[in-house]
Short mmCIF file of C-alpha atoms in Angstrom, two decimals:
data_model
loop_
_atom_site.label_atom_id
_atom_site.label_comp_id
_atom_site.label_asym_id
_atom_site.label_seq_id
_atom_site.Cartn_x
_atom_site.Cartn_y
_atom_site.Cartn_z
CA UNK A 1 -2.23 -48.96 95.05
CA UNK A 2 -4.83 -49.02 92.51
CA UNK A 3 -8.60 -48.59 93.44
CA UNK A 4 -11.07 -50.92 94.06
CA UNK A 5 -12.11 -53.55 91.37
CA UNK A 6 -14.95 -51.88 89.16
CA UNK A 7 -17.42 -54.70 87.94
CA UNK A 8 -18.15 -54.27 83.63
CA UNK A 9 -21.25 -52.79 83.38
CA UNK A 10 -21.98 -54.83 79.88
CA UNK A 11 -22.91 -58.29 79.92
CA UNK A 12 -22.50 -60.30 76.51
CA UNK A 13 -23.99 -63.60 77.68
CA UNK A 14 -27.31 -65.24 76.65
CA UNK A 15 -30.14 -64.39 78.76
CA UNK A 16 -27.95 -62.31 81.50
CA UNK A 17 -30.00 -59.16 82.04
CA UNK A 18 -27.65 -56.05 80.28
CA UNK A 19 -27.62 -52.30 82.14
CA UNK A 20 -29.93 -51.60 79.38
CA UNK A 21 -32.62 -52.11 77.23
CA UNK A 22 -32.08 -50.11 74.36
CA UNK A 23 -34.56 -49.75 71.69
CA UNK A 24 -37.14 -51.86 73.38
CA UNK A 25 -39.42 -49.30 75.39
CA UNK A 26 -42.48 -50.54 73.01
CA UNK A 27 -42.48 -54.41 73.57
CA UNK A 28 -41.53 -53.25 77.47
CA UNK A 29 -44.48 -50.76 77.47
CA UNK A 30 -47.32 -53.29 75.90
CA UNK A 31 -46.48 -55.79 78.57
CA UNK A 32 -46.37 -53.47 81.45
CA UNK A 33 -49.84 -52.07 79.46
CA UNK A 34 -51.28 -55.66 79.19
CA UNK A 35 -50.32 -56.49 83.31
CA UNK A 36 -51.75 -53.60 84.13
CA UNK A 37 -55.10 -53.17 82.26
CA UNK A 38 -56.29 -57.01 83.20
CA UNK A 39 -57.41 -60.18 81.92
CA UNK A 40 -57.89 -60.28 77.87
CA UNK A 41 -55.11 -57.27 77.46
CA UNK A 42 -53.38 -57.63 74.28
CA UNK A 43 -49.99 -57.52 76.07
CA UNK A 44 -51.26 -60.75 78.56
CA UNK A 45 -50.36 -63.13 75.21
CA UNK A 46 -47.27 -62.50 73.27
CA UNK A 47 -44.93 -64.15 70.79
CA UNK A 48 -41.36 -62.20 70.51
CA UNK A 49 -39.92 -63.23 67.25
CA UNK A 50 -36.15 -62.40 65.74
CA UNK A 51 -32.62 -64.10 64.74
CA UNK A 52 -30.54 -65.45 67.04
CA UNK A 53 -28.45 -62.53 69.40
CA UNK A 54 -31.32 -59.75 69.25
CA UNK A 55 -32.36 -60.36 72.86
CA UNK A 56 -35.04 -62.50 72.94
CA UNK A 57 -33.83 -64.31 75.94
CA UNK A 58 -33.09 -60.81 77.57
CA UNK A 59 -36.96 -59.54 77.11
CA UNK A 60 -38.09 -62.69 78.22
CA UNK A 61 -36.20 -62.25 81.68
CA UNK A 62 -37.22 -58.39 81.66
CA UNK A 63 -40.86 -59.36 81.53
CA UNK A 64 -39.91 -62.00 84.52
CA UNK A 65 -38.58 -58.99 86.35
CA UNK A 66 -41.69 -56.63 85.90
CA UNK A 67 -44.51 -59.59 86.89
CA UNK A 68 -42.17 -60.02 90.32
CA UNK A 69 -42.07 -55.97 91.00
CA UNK A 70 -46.01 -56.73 91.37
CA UNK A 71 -45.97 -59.64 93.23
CA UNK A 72 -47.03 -62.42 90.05
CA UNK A 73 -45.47 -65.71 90.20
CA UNK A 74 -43.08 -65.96 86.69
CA UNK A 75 -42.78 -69.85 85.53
CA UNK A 76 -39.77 -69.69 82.95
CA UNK A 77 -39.08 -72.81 80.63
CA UNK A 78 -36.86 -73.12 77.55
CA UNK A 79 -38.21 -75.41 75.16
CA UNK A 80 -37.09 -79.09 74.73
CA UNK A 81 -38.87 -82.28 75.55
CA UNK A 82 -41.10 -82.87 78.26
CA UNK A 83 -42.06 -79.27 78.55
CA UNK A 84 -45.37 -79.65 79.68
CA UNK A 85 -44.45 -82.24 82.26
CA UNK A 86 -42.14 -79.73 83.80
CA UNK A 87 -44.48 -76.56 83.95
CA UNK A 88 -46.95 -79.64 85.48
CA UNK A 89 -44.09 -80.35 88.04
CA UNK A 90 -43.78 -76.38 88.81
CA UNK A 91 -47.59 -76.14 89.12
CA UNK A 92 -48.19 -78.21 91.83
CA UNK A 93 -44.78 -80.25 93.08
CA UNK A 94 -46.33 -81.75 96.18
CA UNK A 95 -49.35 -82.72 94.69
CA UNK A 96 -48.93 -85.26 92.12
CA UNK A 97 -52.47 -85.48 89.94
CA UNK A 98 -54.71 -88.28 90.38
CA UNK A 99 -54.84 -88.50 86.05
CA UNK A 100 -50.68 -89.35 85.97
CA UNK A 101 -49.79 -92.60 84.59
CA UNK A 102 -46.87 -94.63 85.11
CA UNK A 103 -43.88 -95.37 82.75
CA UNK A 104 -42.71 -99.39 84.02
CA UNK A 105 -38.74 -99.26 83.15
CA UNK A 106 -37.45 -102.82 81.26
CA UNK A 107 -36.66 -105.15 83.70
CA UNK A 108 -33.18 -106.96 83.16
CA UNK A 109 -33.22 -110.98 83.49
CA UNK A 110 -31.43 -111.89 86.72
CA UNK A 111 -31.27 -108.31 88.32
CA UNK A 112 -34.96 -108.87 90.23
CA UNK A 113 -38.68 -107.29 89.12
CA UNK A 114 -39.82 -104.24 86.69
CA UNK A 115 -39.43 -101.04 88.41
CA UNK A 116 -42.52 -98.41 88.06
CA UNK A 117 -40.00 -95.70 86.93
CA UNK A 118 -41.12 -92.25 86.36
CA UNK A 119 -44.31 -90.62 86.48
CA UNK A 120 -45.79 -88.58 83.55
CA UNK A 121 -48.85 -87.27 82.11
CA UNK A 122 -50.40 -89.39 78.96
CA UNK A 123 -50.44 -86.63 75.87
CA UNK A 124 -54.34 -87.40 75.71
CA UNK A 125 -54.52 -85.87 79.82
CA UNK A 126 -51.68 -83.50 79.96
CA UNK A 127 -54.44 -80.34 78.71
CA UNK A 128 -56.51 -81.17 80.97
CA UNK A 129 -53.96 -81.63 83.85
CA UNK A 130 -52.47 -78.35 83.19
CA UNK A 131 -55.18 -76.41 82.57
CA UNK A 132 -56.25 -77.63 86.25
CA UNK A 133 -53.04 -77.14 87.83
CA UNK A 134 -53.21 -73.36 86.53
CA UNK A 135 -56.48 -72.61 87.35
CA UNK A 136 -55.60 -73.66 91.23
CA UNK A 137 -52.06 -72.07 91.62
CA UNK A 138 -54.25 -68.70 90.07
CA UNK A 139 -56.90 -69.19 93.04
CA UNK A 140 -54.25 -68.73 95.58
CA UNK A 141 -52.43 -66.29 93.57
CA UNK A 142 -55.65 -64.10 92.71
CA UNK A 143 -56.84 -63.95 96.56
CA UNK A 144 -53.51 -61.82 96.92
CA UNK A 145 -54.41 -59.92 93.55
CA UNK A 146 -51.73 -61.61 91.97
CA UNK A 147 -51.09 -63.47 88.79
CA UNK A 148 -49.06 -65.90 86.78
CA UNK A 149 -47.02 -65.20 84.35
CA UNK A 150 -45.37 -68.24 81.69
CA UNK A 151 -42.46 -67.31 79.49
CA UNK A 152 -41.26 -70.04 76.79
CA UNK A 153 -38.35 -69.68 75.50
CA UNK A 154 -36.94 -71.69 72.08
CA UNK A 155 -40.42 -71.95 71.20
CA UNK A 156 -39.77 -73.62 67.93
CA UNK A 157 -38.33 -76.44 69.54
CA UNK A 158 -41.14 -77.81 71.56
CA UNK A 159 -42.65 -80.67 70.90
CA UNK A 160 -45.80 -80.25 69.10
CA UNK A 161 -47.68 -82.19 71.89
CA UNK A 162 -46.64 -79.91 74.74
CA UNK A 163 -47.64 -76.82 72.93
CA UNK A 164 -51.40 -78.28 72.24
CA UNK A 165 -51.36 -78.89 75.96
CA UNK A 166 -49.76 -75.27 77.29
CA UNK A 167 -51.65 -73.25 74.40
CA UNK A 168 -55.16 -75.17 75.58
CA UNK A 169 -54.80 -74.40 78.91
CA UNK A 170 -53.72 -71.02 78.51
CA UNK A 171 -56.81 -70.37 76.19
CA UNK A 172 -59.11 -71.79 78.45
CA UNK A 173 -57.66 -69.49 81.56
CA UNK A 174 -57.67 -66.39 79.24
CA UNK A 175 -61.88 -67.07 78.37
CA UNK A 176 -62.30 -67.40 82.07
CA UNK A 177 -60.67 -64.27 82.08
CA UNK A 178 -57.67 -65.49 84.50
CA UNK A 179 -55.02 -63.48 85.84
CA UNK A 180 -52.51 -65.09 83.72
CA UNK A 181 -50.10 -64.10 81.00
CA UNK A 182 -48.51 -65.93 78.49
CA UNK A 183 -45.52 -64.93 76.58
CA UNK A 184 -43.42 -67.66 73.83
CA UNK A 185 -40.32 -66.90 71.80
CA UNK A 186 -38.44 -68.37 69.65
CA UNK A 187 -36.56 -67.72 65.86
CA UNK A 188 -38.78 -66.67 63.56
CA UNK A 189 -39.45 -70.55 61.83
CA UNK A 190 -42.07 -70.55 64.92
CA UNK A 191 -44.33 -68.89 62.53
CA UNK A 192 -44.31 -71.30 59.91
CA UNK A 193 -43.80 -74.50 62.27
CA UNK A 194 -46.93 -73.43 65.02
CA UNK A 195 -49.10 -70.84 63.43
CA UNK A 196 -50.20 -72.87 60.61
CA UNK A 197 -51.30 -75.64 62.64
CA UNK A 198 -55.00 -75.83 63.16
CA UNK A 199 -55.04 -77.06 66.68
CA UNK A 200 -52.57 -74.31 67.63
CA UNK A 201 -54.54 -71.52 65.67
CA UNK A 202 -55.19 -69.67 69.05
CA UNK A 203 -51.21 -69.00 68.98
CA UNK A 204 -52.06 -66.93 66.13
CA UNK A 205 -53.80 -64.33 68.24
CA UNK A 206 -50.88 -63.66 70.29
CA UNK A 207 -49.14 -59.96 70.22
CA UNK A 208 -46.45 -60.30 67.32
CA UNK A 209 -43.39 -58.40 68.36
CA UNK A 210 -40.38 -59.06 65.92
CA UNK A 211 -36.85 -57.35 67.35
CA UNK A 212 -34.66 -56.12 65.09
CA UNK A 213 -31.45 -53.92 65.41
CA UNK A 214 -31.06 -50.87 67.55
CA UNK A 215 -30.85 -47.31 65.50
CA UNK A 216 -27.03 -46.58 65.70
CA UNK A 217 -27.59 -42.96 67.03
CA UNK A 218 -29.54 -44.81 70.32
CA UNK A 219 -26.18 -47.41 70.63
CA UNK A 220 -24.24 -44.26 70.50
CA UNK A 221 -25.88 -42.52 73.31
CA UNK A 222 -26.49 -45.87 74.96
CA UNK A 223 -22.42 -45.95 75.15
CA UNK A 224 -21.64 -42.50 76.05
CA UNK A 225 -23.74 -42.60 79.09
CA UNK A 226 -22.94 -46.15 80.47
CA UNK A 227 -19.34 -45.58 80.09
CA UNK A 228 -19.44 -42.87 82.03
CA UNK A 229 -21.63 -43.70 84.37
CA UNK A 230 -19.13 -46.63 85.21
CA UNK A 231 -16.48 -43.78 85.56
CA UNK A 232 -14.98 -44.13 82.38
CA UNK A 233 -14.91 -41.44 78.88
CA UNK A 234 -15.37 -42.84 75.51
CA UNK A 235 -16.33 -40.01 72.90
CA UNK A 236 -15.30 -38.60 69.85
CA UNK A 237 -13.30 -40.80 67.49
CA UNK A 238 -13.38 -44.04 69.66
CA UNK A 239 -17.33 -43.48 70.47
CA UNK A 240 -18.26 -43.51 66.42
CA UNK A 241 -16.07 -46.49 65.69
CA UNK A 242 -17.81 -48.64 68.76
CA UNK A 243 -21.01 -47.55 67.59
CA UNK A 244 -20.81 -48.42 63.48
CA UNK A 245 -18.96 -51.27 64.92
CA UNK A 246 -22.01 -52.92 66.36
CA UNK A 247 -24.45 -52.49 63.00
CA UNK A 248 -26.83 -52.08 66.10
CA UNK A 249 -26.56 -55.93 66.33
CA UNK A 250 -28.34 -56.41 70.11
CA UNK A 251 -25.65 -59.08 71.32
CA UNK A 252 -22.93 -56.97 69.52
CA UNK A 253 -23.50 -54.16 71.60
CA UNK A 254 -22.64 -55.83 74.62
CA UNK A 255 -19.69 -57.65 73.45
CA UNK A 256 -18.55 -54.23 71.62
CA UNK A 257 -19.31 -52.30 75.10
CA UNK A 258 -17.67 -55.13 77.09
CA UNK A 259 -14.46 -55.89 75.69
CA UNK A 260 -13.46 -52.16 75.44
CA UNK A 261 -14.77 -51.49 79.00
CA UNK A 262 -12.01 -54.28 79.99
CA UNK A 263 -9.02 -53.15 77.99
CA UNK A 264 -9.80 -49.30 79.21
CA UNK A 265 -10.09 -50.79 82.42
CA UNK A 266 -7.29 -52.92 82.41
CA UNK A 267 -4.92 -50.49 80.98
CA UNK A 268 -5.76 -47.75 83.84
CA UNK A 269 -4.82 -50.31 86.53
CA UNK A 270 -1.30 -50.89 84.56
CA UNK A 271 -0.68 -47.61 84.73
CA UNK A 272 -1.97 -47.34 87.92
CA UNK A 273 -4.84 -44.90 87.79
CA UNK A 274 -5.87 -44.33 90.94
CA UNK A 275 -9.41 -42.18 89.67
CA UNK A 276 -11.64 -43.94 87.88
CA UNK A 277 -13.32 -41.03 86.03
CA UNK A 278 -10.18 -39.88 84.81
CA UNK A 279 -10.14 -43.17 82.25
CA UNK A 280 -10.58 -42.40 78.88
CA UNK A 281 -11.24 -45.24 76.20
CA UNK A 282 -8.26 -44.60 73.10
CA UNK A 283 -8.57 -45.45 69.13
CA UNK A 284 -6.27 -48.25 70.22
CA UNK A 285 -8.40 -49.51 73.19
CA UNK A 286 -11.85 -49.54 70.94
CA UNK A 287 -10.03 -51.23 67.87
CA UNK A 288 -8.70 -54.47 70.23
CA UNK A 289 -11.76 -54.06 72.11
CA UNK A 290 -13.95 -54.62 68.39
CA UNK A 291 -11.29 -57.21 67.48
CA UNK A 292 -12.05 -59.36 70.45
CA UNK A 293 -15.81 -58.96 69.88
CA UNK A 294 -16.03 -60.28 66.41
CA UNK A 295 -13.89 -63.49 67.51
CA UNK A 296 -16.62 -64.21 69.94
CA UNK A 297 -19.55 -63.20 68.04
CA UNK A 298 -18.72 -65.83 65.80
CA UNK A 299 -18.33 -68.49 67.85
CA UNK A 300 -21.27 -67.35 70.32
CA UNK A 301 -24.15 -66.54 67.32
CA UNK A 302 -22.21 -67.59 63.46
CA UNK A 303 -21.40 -70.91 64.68
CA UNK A 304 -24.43 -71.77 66.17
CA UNK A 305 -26.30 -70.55 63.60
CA UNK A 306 -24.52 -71.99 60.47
CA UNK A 307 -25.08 -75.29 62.53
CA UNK A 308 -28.82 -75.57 62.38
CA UNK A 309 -28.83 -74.86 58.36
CA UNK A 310 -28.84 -77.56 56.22
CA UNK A 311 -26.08 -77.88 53.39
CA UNK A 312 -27.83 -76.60 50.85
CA UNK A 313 -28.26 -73.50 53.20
CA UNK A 314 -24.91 -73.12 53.68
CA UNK A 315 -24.05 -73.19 50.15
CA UNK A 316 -26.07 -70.67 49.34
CA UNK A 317 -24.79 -68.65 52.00
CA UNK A 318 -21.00 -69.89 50.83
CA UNK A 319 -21.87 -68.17 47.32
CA UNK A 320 -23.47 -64.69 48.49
CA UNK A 321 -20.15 -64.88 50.67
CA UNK A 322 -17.93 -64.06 47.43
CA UNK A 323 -19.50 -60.71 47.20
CA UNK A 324 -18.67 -57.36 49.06
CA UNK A 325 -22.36 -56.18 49.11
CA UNK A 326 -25.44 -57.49 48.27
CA UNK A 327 -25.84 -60.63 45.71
CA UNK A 328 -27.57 -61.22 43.04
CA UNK A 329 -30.21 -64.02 42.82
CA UNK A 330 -29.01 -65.01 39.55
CA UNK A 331 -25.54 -65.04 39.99
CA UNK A 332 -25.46 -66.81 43.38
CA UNK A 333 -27.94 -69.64 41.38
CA UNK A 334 -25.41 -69.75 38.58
CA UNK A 335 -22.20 -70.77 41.26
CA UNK A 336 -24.35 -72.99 42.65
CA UNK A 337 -24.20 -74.40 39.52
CA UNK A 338 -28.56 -74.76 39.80
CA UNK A 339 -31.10 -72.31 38.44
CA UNK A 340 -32.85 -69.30 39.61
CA UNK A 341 -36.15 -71.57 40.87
CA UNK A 342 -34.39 -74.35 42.74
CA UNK A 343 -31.95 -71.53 44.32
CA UNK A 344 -34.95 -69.57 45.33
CA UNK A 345 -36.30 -72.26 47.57
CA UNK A 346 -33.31 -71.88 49.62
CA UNK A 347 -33.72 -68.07 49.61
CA UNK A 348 -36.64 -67.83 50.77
CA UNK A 349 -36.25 -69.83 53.83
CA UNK A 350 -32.93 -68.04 54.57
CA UNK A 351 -34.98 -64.92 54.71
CA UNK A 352 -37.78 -66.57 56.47
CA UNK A 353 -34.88 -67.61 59.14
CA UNK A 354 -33.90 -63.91 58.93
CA UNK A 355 -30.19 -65.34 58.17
CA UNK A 356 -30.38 -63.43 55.05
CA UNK A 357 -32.95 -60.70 53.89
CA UNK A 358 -34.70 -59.16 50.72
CA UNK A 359 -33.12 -55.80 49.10
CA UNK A 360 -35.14 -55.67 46.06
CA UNK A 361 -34.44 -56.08 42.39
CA UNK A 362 -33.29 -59.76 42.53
CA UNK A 363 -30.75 -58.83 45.40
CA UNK A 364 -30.66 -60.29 48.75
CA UNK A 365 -28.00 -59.47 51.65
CA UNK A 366 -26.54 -60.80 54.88
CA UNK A 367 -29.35 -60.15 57.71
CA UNK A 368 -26.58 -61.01 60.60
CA UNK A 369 -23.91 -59.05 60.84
CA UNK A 370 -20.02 -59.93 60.17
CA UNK A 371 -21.42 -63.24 58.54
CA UNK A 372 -20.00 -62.41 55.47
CA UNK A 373 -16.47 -62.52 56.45
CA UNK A 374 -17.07 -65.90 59.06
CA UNK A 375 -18.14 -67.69 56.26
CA UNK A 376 -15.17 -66.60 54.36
CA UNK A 377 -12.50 -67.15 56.94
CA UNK A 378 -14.15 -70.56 57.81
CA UNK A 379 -15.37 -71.53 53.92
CA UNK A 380 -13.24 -74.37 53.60
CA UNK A 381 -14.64 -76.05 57.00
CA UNK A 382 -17.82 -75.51 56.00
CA UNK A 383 -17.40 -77.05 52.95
CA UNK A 384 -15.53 -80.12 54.21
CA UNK A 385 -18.14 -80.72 56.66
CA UNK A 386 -21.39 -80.35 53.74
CA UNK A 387 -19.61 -82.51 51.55
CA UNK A 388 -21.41 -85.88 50.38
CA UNK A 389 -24.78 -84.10 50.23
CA UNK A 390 -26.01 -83.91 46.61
CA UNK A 391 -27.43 -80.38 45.36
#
């Protein structure tokens, strides 16, 4: 008989907290600073910034986890319409503000009288509603020397009127020097859809932190001590390949660390390995275990991504594609059959989307990894489905 069912200690699913943060002490540090030292810290009003699968989502909840340790309330939203009316809801749920207004619903002939249908704040009140809805779940909370902490995430998704109403509120709390912290993500087109806009200028001000990719020696050591801390060996050989494997890709990392951890795993219990510390990960475990990965990376992060460029984007990305390194400006104009200044406007907001980035001398490279090959395996899809769009 086999021993007892070992839970995998990586998690490769948005948001889920993973064993570990690696590479993030800074961004962890400034918060904890900014909690810590008191109203108007730097670290109180944040914006974390970076491509899709770096961990946004996962700093967001660690933040949520380190206002709870000292006793803050955490209000978590992901962007999307009606934001503001649900942080309103959260605020104060049993007391509905005297300000709301109500939405009648159409009435249909022969099935009776208009219906009042849903409450909701006017765009014109919602600031002000807020801002007073904060200011009295912060006198509770600061009797008990408490605070509130707000995490957005998807920032560049909200609707521009809820984030006039959250960032007034929250500016207005911070000046009265509030207990309150305020931290929004999102990719990094937040910059150029928010910061620019004069009523949301105080958004500007916020901490920039912009993750990147983990130092491969850290996701090394990272591996070699949560494998064995979960009772299983992976060094040598199979420890270097998982490592390089991951380009020190955040979300790659845990899908690297997690499908290995299951075929080591799964393999002991065929053969009936009754110790767990006497596992040890083979060549052959960490190349399936890699193998899996990349089929789910693309359809968890490539997909996904590909599918909020436009087809001009994609085209672009189709022709760097046909290269085995980085591309040249020039030559990825020319099979685009445009020149170098109409292909550069579709550069630069690749690189802006950090889909793509900047290597110097006219070159620019793949900024995700393994997109290069998705786009090659799946080029004639994504052709098919950017058809009828003229260039």
């Amino acid at each position: 008989m086999t021993s007892m069912r070992q839970s995998n200690p990586f998690k490769p699913t948005a948001g889920r907290m993973p064993p570990l943060l690696i590479g993030r002490d800074t961004i962890i540090d400034d918060f904890e600073e900014g909690l810590d030292d008191g109203p108007g810290a730097p670290g109180r009003l944040m914006r974390v910034t970076g491509a899709r699968g770096v961990g946004k989502t996962v700093i967001l909840t660690e933040f949520g986890r380190i206002a709870k340790a000292r006793k803050w309330e955490v209000i978590d939203e992901t962007a999307s319409e009606g934001l503001a009316q649900r942080l309103l809801n959260r605020l104060a749920p049993d007391k509905p503000s005297v300000n709301l207004s109500l939405k009648p619903s159409v009435s249909i002939a022969g099935l009776g009288g208009v219906s009042l249908g849903e409450a909701s704040v006017s765009s014109k009140q919602m600031p002000l509603t807020l801002r007073a809805a904060m200011g009295q779940r912060l006198d509770a909370l600061e009797r008990k020397n408490a605070g509130l902490l707000v995490t957005i995430d998807e920032a560049q998704a909200a609707e521009r009127s809820d984030m006039v109403a959250i960032a007034t509120a929250v500016q207005h709390l911070i000046r009265e020097e509030r207990n309150i912290a305020f931290v929004f993500a999102g990719l990094p087109t937040i910059a150029s859809k928010w910061l620019n806009d004069e009523v949301l200028t105080f958004l500007r001000r916020a901490q920039s932190e912009q993750l990147g990719d983990i130092p491969l020696q850290d996701v090394r050591d990272a591996f070699e001590d949560t494998f064995e801390d979960s009772g299983i060996a992976i060094e040598g050989t199979a420890l270097d390949m998982a490592a390089k494997a991951t380009e020190g890709y955040p979300f790659m990392i845990q899908l690297v660390g997690y499908h290995i951890w299951r075929i080591a795993y799964r393999r002991s219990r065929n053969l009936d390995i009754k110790k767990p510390d006497s596992i040890t990960v083979t060549e052959q475990d960490t190349e399936q275990g890699i193998a899996n990965a990349l089929s789910r990376l693309g359809d968890a992060v490539h997909g996904p991504e590909l599918d909020g460029l436009s087809p001009i984007d994609k085209t672009y990305l189709l022709a760097m594609a046909q290269d085995d390194g980085p591309s040249s400006t020039s030559t990825v104009a020319e099979r685009m059959g445009k020149d170098v200044a109409y292909a550069n406007i579709y550069r630069t907001r690749l690189i802006e989307a950090q889909v793509i980035k900047d290597m110097g001398y006219g070159k620019v490279d793949f900024a995700i990894p393994y997109l290069r090959q998705y786009l090659r395996e799946h080029a004639a899809y994504i052709r098919m489905n950017s058809s009828g769009t003229s260039l």
